[in-house]
């Protein structure tokens, strides 16, 4: 998130059609811009922080599934991937309340963007969970 959410990466992606993966990687963007209201700057930064915190929390809470009979590579991969999808959607949903004008259905649209990010990028967290040490 430090690299792919940075302003220079967002500008590079927005300049041309870079493909679905590269554009999706820029979702939890943090930026510093004088033209954007302070609430929006705070929401964008908080969204990235909450994504990391919620991912850690969900993976920790799902550790019970890793201790059952279903533990293994595929189970670890799916737990990590699902935890990232849920974390991204929840972080987006919570920060939608901070934005200046999300609109009546804006929170759901913002959460949809988070779940899309989790679905496309979450396999990286899934692979990291699969490679982690097992008891």
PDB file of C-alpha atoms in Angstrom, residues 7 25 40 46 57 59-60 62 69 81-82 85 95 102 107 116 122:
ATOM      1  CA  UNK A   7       0.317   9.663  -5.410  1.00  0.00           C
ATOM      2  CA  UNK A  25      -3.662  -2.139  -6.859  1.00  0.00           C
ATOM      3  CA  UNK A  40     -11.590  12.940   2.456  1.00  0.00           C
ATOM      4  CA  UNK A  46      -7.764   5.622   7.549  1.00  0.00           C
ATOM      5  CA  UNK A  57      -7.641  -9.375  12.876  1.00  0.00           C
ATOM      6  CA  UNK A  59      -6.585 -13.902   9.882  1.00  0.00           C
ATOM      7  CA  UNK A  60      -6.097 -14.174  13.646  1.00  0.00           C
ATOM      8  CA  UNK A  62      -9.749 -17.567  11.467  1.00  0.00           C
ATOM      9  CA  UNK A  69      -8.572 -31.224  10.219  1.00  0.00           C
ATOM     10  CA  UNK A  81      -7.829 -14.539   0.652  1.00  0.00           C
ATOM     11  CA  UNK A  82     -11.237 -14.390   2.379  1.00  0.00           C
ATOM     12  CA  UNK A  85     -11.732  -9.532   0.966  1.00  0.00           C
ATOM     13  CA  UNK A  95     -14.545   5.038   6.085  1.00  0.00           C
ATOM     14  CA  UNK A 102     -20.985   9.555  -0.118  1.00  0.00           C
ATOM     15  CA  UNK A 107     -21.340   3.465   1.316  1.00  0.00           C
ATOM     16  CA  UNK A 116     -13.279  -5.905  -5.644  1.00  0.00           C
ATOM     17  CA  UNK A 122      -6.203 -10.910  -1.953  1.00  0.00           C
TER      18      UNK A 122
END
